[in-house]
PDB file of C-alpha atoms in Angstrom:
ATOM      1  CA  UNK A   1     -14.590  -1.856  22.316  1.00 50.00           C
ATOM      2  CA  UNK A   2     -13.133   1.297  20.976  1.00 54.00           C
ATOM      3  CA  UNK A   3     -11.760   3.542  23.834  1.00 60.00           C
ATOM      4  CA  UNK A   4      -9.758   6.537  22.623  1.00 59.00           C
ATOM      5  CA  UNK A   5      -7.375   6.618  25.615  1.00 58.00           C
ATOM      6  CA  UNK A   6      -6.259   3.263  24.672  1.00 50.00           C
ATOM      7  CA  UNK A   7      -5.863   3.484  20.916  1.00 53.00           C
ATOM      8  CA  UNK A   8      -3.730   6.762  22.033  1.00 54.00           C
ATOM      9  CA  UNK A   9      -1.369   4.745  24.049  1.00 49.00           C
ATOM     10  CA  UNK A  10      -1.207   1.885  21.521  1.00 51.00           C
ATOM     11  CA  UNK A  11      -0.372   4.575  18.806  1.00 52.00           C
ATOM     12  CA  UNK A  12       2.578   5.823  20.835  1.00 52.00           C
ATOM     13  CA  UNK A  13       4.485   2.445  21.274  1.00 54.00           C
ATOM     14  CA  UNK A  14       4.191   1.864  17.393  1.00 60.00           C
ATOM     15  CA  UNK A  15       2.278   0.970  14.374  1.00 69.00           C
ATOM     16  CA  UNK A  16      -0.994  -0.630  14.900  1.00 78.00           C
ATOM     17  CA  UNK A  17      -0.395  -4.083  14.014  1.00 80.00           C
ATOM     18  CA  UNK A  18      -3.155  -6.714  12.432  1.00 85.00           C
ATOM     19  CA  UNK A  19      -5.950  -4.307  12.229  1.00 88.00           C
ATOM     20  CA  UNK A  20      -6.219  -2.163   8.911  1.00 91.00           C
ATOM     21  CA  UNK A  21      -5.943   1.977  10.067  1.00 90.00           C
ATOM     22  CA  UNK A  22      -7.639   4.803   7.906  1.00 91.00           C
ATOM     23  CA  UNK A  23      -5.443   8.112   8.572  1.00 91.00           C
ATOM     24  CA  UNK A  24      -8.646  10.139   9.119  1.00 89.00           C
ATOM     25  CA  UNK A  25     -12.050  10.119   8.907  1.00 91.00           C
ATOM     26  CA  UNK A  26     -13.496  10.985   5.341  1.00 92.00           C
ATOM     27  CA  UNK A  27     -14.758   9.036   2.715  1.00 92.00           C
ATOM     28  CA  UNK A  28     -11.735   9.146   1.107  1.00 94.00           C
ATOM     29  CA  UNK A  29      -9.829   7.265   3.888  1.00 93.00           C
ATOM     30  CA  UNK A  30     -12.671   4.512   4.378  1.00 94.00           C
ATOM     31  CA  UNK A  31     -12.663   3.824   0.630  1.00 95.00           C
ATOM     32  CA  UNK A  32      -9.194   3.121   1.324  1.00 95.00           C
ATOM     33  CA  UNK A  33      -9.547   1.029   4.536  1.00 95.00           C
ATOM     34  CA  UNK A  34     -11.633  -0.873   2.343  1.00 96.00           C
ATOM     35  CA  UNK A  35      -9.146  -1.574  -0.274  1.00 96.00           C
ATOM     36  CA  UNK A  36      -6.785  -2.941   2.459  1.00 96.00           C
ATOM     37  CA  UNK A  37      -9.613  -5.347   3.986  1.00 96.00           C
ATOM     38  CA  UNK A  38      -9.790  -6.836   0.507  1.00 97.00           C
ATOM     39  CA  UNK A  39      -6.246  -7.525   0.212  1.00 97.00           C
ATOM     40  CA  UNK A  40      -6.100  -8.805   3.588  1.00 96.00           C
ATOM     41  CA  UNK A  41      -9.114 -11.247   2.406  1.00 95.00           C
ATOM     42  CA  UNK A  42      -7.062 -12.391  -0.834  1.00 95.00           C
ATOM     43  CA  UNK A  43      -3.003 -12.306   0.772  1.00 96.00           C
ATOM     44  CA  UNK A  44      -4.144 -13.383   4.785  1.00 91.00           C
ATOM     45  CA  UNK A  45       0.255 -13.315   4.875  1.00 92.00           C
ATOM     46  CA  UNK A  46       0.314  -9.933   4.403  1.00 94.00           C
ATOM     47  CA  UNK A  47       3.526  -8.212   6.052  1.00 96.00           C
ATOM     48  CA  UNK A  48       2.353  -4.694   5.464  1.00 97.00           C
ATOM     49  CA  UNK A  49       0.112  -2.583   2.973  1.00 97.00           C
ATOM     50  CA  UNK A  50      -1.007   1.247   1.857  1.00 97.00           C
ATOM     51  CA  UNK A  51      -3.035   3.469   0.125  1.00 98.00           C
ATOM     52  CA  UNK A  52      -1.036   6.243  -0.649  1.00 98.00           C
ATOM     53  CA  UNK A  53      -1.461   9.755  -2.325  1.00 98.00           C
ATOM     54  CA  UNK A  54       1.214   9.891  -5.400  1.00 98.00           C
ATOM     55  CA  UNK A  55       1.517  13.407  -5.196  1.00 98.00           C
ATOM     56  CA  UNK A  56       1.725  13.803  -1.372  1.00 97.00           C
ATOM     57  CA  UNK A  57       3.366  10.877  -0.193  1.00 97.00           C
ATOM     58  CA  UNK A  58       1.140  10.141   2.779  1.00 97.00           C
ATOM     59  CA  UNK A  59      -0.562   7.246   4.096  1.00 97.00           C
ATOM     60  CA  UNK A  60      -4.138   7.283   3.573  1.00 97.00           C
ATOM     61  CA  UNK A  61      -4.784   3.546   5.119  1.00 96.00           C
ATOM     62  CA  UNK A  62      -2.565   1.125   6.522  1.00 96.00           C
ATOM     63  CA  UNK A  63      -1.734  -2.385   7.258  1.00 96.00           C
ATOM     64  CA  UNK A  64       0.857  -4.071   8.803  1.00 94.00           C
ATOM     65  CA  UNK A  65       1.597  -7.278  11.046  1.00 94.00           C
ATOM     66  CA  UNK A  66       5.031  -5.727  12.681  1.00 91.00           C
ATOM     67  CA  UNK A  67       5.987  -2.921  14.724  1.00 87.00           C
ATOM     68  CA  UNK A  68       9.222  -2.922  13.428  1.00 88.00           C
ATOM     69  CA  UNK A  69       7.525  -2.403   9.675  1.00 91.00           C
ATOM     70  CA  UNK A  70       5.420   0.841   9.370  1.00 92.00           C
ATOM     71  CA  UNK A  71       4.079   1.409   5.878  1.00 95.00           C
ATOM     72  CA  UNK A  72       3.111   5.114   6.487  1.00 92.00           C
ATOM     73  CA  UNK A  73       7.058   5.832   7.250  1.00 94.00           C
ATOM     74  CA  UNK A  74       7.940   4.195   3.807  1.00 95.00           C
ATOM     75  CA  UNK A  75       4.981   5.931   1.920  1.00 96.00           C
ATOM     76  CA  UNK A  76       6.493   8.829   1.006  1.00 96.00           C
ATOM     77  CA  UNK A  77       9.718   7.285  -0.499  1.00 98.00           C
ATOM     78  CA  UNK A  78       7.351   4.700  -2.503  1.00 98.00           C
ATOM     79  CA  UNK A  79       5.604   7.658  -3.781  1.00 98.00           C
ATOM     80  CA  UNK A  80       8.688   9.225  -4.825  1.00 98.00           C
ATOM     81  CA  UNK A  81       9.772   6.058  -6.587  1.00 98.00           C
ATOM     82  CA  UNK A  82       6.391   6.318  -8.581  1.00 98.00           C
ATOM     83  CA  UNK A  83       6.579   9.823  -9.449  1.00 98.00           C
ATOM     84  CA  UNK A  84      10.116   8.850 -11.134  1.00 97.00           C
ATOM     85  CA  UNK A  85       8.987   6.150 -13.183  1.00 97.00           C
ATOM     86  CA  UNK A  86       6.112   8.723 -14.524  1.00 95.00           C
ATOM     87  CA  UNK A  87       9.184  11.144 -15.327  1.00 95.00           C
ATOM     88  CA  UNK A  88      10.983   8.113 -16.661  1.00 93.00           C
ATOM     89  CA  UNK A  89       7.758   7.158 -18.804  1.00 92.00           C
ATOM     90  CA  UNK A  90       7.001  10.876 -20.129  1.00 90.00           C
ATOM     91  CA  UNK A  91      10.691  10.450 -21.364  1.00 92.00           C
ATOM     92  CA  UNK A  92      10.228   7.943 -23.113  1.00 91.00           C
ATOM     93  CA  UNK A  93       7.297   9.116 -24.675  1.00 85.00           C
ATOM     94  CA  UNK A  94       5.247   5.702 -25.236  1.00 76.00           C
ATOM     95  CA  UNK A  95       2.028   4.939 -27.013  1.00 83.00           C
ATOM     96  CA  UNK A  96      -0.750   6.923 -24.774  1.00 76.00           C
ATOM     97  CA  UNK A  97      -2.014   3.165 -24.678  1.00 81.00           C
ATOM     98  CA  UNK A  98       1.143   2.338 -22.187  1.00 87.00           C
ATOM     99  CA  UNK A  99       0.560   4.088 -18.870  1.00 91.00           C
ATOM    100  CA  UNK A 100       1.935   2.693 -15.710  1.00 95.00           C
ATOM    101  CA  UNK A 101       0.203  -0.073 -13.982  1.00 96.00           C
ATOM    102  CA  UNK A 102       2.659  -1.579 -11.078  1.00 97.00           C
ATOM    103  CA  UNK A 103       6.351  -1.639  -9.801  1.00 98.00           C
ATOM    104  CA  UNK A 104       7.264  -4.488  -8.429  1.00 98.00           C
ATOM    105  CA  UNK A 105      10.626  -4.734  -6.219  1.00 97.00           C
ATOM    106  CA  UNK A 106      11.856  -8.342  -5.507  1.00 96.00           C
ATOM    107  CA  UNK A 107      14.409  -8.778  -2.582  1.00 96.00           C
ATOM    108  CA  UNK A 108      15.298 -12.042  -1.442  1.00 96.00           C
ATOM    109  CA  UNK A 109      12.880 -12.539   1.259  1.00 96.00           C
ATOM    110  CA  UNK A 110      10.173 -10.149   0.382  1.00 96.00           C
ATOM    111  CA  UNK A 111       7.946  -9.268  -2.929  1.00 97.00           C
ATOM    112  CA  UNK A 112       6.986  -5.290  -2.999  1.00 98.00           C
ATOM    113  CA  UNK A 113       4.378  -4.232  -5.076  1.00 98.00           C
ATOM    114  CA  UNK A 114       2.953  -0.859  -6.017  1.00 99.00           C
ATOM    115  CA  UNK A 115       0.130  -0.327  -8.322  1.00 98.00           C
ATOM    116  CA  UNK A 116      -1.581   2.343  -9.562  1.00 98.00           C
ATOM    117  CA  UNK A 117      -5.098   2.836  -8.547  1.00 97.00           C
ATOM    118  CA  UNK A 118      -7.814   3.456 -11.058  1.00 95.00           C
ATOM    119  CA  UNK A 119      -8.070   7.009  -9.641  1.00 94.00           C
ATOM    120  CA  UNK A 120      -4.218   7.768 -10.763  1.00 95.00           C
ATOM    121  CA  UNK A 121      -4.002   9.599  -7.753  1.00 97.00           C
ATOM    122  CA  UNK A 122      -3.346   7.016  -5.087  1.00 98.00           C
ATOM    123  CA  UNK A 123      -1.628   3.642  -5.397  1.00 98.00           C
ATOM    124  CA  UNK A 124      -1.319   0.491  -3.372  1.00 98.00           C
ATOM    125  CA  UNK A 125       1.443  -1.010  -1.617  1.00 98.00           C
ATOM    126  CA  UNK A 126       2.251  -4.429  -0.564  1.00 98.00           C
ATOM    127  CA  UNK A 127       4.699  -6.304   0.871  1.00 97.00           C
ATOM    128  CA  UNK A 128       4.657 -10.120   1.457  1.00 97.00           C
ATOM    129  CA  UNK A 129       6.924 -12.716   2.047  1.00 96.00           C
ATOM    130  CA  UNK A 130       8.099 -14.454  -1.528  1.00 93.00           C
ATOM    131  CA  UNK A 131       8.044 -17.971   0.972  1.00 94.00           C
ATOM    132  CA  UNK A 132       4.345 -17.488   1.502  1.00 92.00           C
ATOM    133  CA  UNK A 133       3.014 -15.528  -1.572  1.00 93.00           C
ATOM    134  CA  UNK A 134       4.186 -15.974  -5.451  1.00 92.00           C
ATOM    135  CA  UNK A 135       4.430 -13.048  -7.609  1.00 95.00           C
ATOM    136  CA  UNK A 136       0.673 -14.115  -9.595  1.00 95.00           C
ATOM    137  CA  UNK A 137      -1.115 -14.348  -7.254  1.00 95.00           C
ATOM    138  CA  UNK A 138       0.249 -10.949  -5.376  1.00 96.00           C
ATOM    139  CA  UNK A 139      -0.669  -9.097  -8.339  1.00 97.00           C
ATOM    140  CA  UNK A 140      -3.928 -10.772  -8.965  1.00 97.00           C
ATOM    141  CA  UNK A 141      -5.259  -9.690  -5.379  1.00 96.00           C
ATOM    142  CA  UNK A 142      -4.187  -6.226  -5.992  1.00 97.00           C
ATOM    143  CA  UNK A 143      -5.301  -5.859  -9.702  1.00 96.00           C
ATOM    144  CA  UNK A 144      -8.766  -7.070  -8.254  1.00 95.00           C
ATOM    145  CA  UNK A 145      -9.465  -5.081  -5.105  1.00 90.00           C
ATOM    146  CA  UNK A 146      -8.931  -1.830  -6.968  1.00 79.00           C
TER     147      UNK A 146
END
């Protein structure tokens, strides 16, 4: 049962936890909440996940199964990260066959992945636990919920 004084006060003590949140209404945002409920299908350990505009930074939908981890805090830093490695790629100056497809940031307990949505405007973020998830099959999920 959805009742709005309740999802208020839920929102003030944190991040919505186990239940994937579009930031607004549009189509736009449930395309996105969509996205997330197939990565939740494929990676059911799933510590936290995004949509996020590149250019903006912001959260467009969100997942996450702690408080203490809110993806649409970290969104805007991960979107700064991506714009970088599109300054580091024009740099470089590859074949227009090499654009960017995913960063993927390995720490000793977690595996954090951003890829770039077919769009180019928005990517995905995840986070799992490297005890629960490889690497393959983390990128697998993502590459096919796009």
């Amino acid at each position: 049962m959805q009742i709005p004084f309740l999802n208020r006060l839920q929102s003030l003590s944190g991040a919505t936890i186990n239940k994937v949140v579009p930031a607004g209404n549009g189509a736009e945002h449930q395309e996105a909440a969509q996205v997330l409920q197939q990565v939740l299908e494929g990676l059911p350990e799933l510590v936290a996940a995004a949509v996020v505009q590149i250019d903006s930074g912001q959260a467009v939908a969100t997942y996450t199964t702690s408080r203490d981890f809110n993806p649409a805090k970290i969104a805007g830093f991960n979107a700064a990260l991506v714009r970088g490695q599109y300054n580091v790629l024009a740099a470089l100056q590859p074949d227009a066959d090499e654009q960017l497809e995913e960063i993927v940031i390995t720490l000793p307990t977690q595996l954090h992945l951003l890829r770039i949505l077919t769009n180019k405007q928005q990517f995905l973020y995840v986070a799992v636990e490297s005890r629960d998830t490889n690497l393959g099959i983390a990128r697998e999920v993502m590459r096919t919920c796009e």
